[in-house]
Amino acid sequence: MDIAIAGAHGAIARHLTRLLVARGDTVRGLIRNPGHVDDLLADGARPVVCDLESALTPTVAEAIAGADAVVFAAGAGPGSTAERKLTMDRDGALRLVEAAQLVGVPRYVMVSAVGAEAPPEGEEVFDVYLQAKAAADEGLMRSALAWTVLRPGRLTDEPATGRVRLDVEPHRGEVTREDVAGVLDLVLHGQRAVGRVLYVNGGEQDPEAALDAAVR
Ligand SMILES: NC(=O)c1ccc[n+]([C@@H]2O[C@H](COP(=O)([O-])OP(=O)(O)OC[C@H]3O[C@@H](n4cnc5c(N)ncnc54)[C@H](OP(=O)(O)O)[C@@H]3O)[C@@H](O)[C@H]2O)c1
């Protein structure tokens, strides 16, 4: 497969790139900082400098044209302002939806967050973050794309356990970023998660068995 990853220098994205490259996929990584080019090349991805907050939709579309799937793994990150939750986590993700539709990239997998199913109404940064995630998810789910929304619990930087739990109802646990990458790899290479919102946490099952259990 030819897969475009937005936010390709992020922690989940880099784990995912290495998994995809190891299985023979082609990865293009959208980054905003040209200083990250060498890291992406070392991971085996083709870097494409494309800032999702400032690029217009046709530019993003050009960056992903011909891909079989896009993954939104970008984020304004901890410590960022409420405004950037809107310009990045909401509008950047939605721009990628528009771009995928514009050039016929059929599949879109979103890294969202638990809590986006019922975002709080407040104006605190974390409230706005969840509102932004919710709006991005809703825009994707309304699109004609073959979508999957993954909503991890709290992310950790521990090594992969290879054991997760996937739920179709909200579940708040924690999960390693590397295990989230493993779930992304799995859902990208099959159709079972298309049209699904899956809550991703550490658990007892390998990703394949966890997906079977969640969608049966
Ligand atoms: N933290 C949690 O517990 C938690 C829980 C659930 C879900 N999530 C979500 O999981 C996702 C991935 O998490 P992660 O920890 O792997 O992310 P991360 O390491 O923070 O990486 C996010 C990436 O997005 C990039 N980015 C920021 N603004 C951009 C822009 N305008 N254009 C293009 N790329 C841009 C960043 O690039 P720069 O390096 O240039 O800034 C960074 O490489 C995020 O959407 C996050 O919100 C987090």
Tab-separated table of N, CA and C and ligand atoms in Angstrom, residues 5-15 30-34 36 48 50-55 72-78 84-85 87-89 92 95 110-114 126 129-130 133 150-157 173 175 177 180 200, ligand 1:
chain	number	residue	atom	x	y	z
A	5	ILE	N	0.979	9.813	5.829
A	5	ILE	CA	0.770	10.055	7.262
A	5	ILE	C	0.943	11.539	7.544
A	6	ALA	N	-0.085	12.148	8.102
A	6	ALA	CA	-0.014	13.560	8.494
A	6	ALA	C	0.467	13.642	9.938
A	7	GLY	N	1.453	14.496	10.154
A	7	GLY	CA	2.063	14.559	11.483
A	7	GLY	C	3.117	13.480	11.622
A	8	ALA	N	3.876	13.290	10.535
A	8	ALA	CA	4.714	12.090	10.406
A	8	ALA	C	5.928	12.071	11.327
A	9	HIS	N	6.242	13.205	11.952
A	9	HIS	CA	7.348	13.176	12.918
A	9	HIS	C	6.840	12.940	14.340
A	10	GLY	N	5.553	12.733	14.496
A	10	GLY	CA	5.003	12.452	15.817
A	10	GLY	C	5.382	11.045	16.265
A	11	ALA	N	5.175	10.798	17.559
A	11	ALA	CA	5.634	9.527	18.141
A	11	ALA	C	4.884	8.326	17.563
A	12	ILE	N	3.553	8.394	17.528
A	12	ILE	CA	2.785	7.274	16.957
A	12	ILE	C	3.148	7.110	15.489
A	13	ALA	N	3.223	8.229	14.787
A	13	ALA	CA	3.483	8.186	13.343
A	13	ALA	C	4.819	7.515	13.033
A	14	ARG	N	5.833	7.812	13.823
A	14	ARG	CA	7.146	7.214	13.514
A	14	ARG	C	7.134	5.711	13.788
A	15	HIS	N	6.452	5.278	14.860
A	15	HIS	CA	6.318	3.826	15.077
A	15	HIS	C	5.579	3.204	13.887
A	30	LEU	N	3.939	13.582	5.913
A	30	LEU	CA	3.721	15.032	5.869
A	30	LEU	C	4.233	15.650	7.171
A	31	ILE	N	5.168	16.584	7.032
A	31	ILE	CA	5.771	17.257	8.189
A	31	ILE	C	5.726	18.759	7.942
A	32	ARG	N	5.821	19.527	9.025
A	32	ARG	CA	5.840	20.982	8.807
A	32	ARG	C	7.250	21.535	8.958
A	33	ASN	N	8.123	20.785	9.600
A	33	ASN	CA	9.462	21.274	9.914
A	33	ASN	C	10.496	20.573	9.030
A	34	PRO	N	11.125	21.304	8.101
A	34	PRO	CA	12.113	20.672	7.208
A	34	PRO	C	13.266	20.025	7.983
A	36	HIS	N	13.013	17.914	10.114
A	36	HIS	CA	12.652	16.527	10.411
A	36	HIS	C	12.854	15.584	9.222
A	48	VAL	N	7.445	14.847	2.985
A	48	VAL	CA	6.797	15.896	2.197
A	48	VAL	C	6.516	17.044	3.169
A	50	CYS	N	4.640	19.875	4.427
A	50	CYS	CA	3.267	20.355	4.198
A	50	CYS	C	2.668	20.694	5.554
A	51	ASP	N	2.569	21.975	5.831
A	51	ASP	CA	2.018	22.432	7.110
A	51	ASP	C	0.501	22.439	7.001
A	52	LEU	N	-0.144	21.583	7.760
A	52	LEU	CA	-1.593	21.411	7.624
A	52	LEU	C	-2.389	22.620	8.100
A	53	GLU	N	-1.744	23.510	8.845
A	53	GLU	CA	-2.473	24.698	9.296
A	53	GLU	C	-2.392	25.846	8.301
A	54	SER	N	-1.334	25.882	7.512
A	54	SER	CA	-1.202	27.014	6.589
A	54	SER	C	-1.418	26.629	5.122
A	55	ALA	N	-1.252	25.362	4.789
A	55	ALA	CA	-1.415	24.940	3.387
A	55	ALA	C	-2.892	24.984	2.993
A	72	PHE	N	-4.329	10.451	9.931
A	72	PHE	CA	-4.126	11.718	10.643
A	72	PHE	C	-3.572	11.376	12.015
A	73	ALA	N	-2.273	11.623	12.177
A	73	ALA	CA	-1.616	11.358	13.467
A	73	ALA	C	-0.962	12.627	13.987
A	74	ALA	N	-1.392	13.775	13.457
A	74	ALA	CA	-0.826	15.055	13.875
A	74	ALA	C	-1.577	15.567	15.102
A	75	GLY	N	-1.051	16.612	15.685
A	75	GLY	CA	-1.714	17.233	16.821
A	75	GLY	C	-0.936	18.458	17.237
A	76	ALA	N	-1.658	19.436	17.755
A	76	ALA	CA	-0.988	20.653	18.216
A	76	ALA	C	-0.072	20.356	19.393
A	77	GLY	N	-0.395	19.308	20.143
A	77	GLY	CA	0.500	18.853	21.198
A	77	GLY	C	0.261	19.515	22.539
A	78	PRO	N	0.832	18.892	23.582
A	78	PRO	CA	0.656	19.436	24.933
A	78	PRO	C	1.294	20.813	25.037
A	84	ARG	N	-4.819	26.810	18.717
A	84	ARG	CA	-4.175	25.785	17.857
A	84	ARG	C	-4.916	24.447	17.901
A	85	LYS	N	-5.669	24.209	18.968
A	85	LYS	CA	-6.498	22.990	18.956
A	85	LYS	C	-7.493	23.104	17.790
A	87	THR	N	-7.091	25.230	15.000
A	87	THR	CA	-6.463	25.320	13.673
A	87	THR	C	-5.779	24.009	13.268
A	88	MET	N	-5.291	23.254	14.259
A	88	MET	CA	-4.589	21.997	13.937
A	88	MET	C	-5.496	20.785	14.112
A	89	ASP	N	-5.912	20.541	15.362
A	89	ASP	CA	-6.615	19.280	15.647
A	89	ASP	C	-7.973	19.200	14.933
A	92	GLY	N	-7.007	21.195	10.652
A	92	GLY	CA	-5.990	20.423	9.921
A	92	GLY	C	-6.528	19.046	9.530
A	95	ARG	N	-9.107	19.539	6.827
A	95	ARG	CA	-8.482	19.858	5.535
A	95	ARG	C	-7.999	18.569	4.866
A	110	MET	N	-8.270	8.109	11.386
A	110	MET	CA	-8.070	9.249	12.288
A	110	MET	C	-7.585	8.777	13.652
A	111	VAL	N	-6.493	9.405	14.141
A	111	VAL	CA	-6.136	9.208	15.547
A	111	VAL	C	-6.847	10.304	16.336
A	112	SER	N	-7.905	9.923	17.017
A	112	SER	CA	-8.691	10.845	17.823
A	112	SER	C	-8.332	10.628	19.290
A	113	ALA	N	-9.268	10.793	20.187
A	113	ALA	CA	-8.995	10.610	21.618
A	113	ALA	C	-10.284	10.252	22.341
A	114	VAL	N	-10.174	9.397	23.352
A	114	VAL	CA	-11.354	9.124	24.177
A	114	VAL	C	-11.806	10.445	24.788
A	126	PHE	N	-8.218	21.936	27.446
A	126	PHE	CA	-8.535	20.518	27.213
A	126	PHE	C	-9.979	20.336	26.725
A	129	TYR	N	-9.792	21.139	23.125
A	129	TYR	CA	-9.131	20.018	22.433
A	129	TYR	C	-10.151	18.921	22.105
A	130	LEU	N	-10.956	18.549	23.100
A	130	LEU	CA	-11.931	17.471	22.849
A	130	LEU	C	-13.028	17.929	21.899
A	133	LYS	N	-11.437	17.625	18.502
A	133	LYS	CA	-11.383	16.218	18.081
A	133	LYS	C	-12.769	15.735	17.638
A	150	LEU	N	-9.956	6.023	15.530
A	150	LEU	CA	-9.394	5.365	16.713
A	150	LEU	C	-9.356	6.383	17.849
A	151	ARG	N	-9.865	5.997	18.997
A	151	ARG	CA	-9.863	6.899	20.160
A	151	ARG	C	-9.090	6.262	21.304
A	152	PRO	N	-7.762	6.516	21.328
A	152	PRO	CA	-6.959	5.935	22.408
A	152	PRO	C	-7.266	6.602	23.743
A	153	GLY	N	-6.960	5.856	24.802
A	153	GLY	CA	-6.925	6.442	26.135
A	153	GLY	C	-5.615	7.196	26.307
A	154	ARG	N	-5.169	7.350	27.550
A	154	ARG	CA	-3.929	8.111	27.804
A	154	ARG	C	-2.749	7.399	27.146
A	155	LEU	N	-1.955	8.167	26.419
A	155	LEU	CA	-0.824	7.584	25.689
A	155	LEU	C	0.423	7.570	26.566
A	156	THR	N	1.192	6.481	26.463
A	156	THR	CA	2.457	6.402	27.178
A	156	THR	C	3.571	6.085	26.173
A	157	ASP	N	4.796	6.303	26.629
A	157	ASP	CA	5.958	6.044	25.761
A	157	ASP	C	6.644	4.727	26.097
A	173	GLY	N	-8.571	3.910	29.459
A	173	GLY	CA	-7.423	3.276	30.081
A	173	GLY	C	-6.190	4.010	29.625
A	175	VAL	N	-2.511	3.333	27.003
A	175	VAL	CA	-1.971	2.475	25.947
A	175	VAL	C	-0.663	3.093	25.466
A	177	ARG	N	2.093	4.338	22.818
A	177	ARG	CA	1.999	4.868	21.454
A	177	ARG	C	2.378	3.799	20.430
A	180	VAL	N	-0.573	1.650	19.760
A	180	VAL	CA	-1.541	2.335	18.881
A	180	VAL	C	-1.083	2.201	17.426
A	200	VAL	N	-9.128	2.518	21.967
A	200	VAL	CA	-7.901	1.718	21.979
A	200	VAL	C	-7.205	1.876	23.329
B	1	LIG	N1	-1.474	12.539	24.785
B	1	LIG	C1	-2.440	11.672	24.935
B	1	LIG	O1	-2.567	11.014	25.998
B	1	LIG	C2	-3.396	11.420	23.805
B	1	LIG	C3	-4.459	10.573	24.031
B	1	LIG	C4	-5.284	10.262	22.960
B	1	LIG	C5	-5.032	10.792	21.696
B	1	LIG	N2	-3.987	11.650	21.494
B	1	LIG	C6	-3.766	12.141	20.109
B	1	LIG	O2	-2.902	11.227	19.449
B	1	LIG	C7	-2.340	11.862	18.291
B	1	LIG	C8	-0.892	11.490	18.109
B	1	LIG	O3	-0.204	11.598	19.340
B	1	LIG	P1	1.399	11.598	19.383
B	1	LIG	O4	1.779	11.655	20.830
B	1	LIG	O5	1.959	10.556	18.484
B	1	LIG	O6	1.665	13.030	18.726
B	1	LIG	P2	2.973	13.948	18.752
B	1	LIG	O7	4.182	13.138	19.062
B	1	LIG	O8	2.660	15.149	19.609
B	1	LIG	O9	3.068	14.378	17.219
B	1	LIG	C9	2.200	15.280	16.645
B	1	LIG	C10	2.834	15.714	15.348
B	1	LIG	O10	1.965	16.632	14.712
B	1	LIG	C11	2.793	17.574	14.044
B	1	LIG	N3	2.141	18.828	13.717
B	1	LIG	C12	1.791	19.833	14.558
B	1	LIG	N4	1.289	20.850	13.867
B	1	LIG	C13	1.355	20.495	12.539
B	1	LIG	C14	0.991	21.140	11.344
B	1	LIG	N5	0.488	22.374	11.334
B	1	LIG	N6	1.178	20.480	10.179
B	1	LIG	C15	1.712	19.243	10.140
B	1	LIG	N7	2.076	18.562	11.265
B	1	LIG	C16	1.901	19.205	12.451
B	1	LIG	C17	3.931	17.824	15.013
B	1	LIG	O11	5.002	18.369	14.311
B	1	LIG	P3	6.104	19.311	15.023
B	1	LIG	O12	7.091	18.367	15.622
B	1	LIG	O13	6.637	20.108	13.875
B	1	LIG	O14	5.382	20.122	16.057
B	1	LIG	C18	4.192	16.418	15.549
B	1	LIG	O15	5.200	15.769	14.818
B	1	LIG	C19	-2.600	13.350	18.452
B	1	LIG	O16	-3.652	13.707	17.577
B	1	LIG	C20	-3.073	13.460	19.916
B	1	LIG	O17	-3.951	14.547	20.071
B	1	LIG	C21	-3.169	11.966	22.524
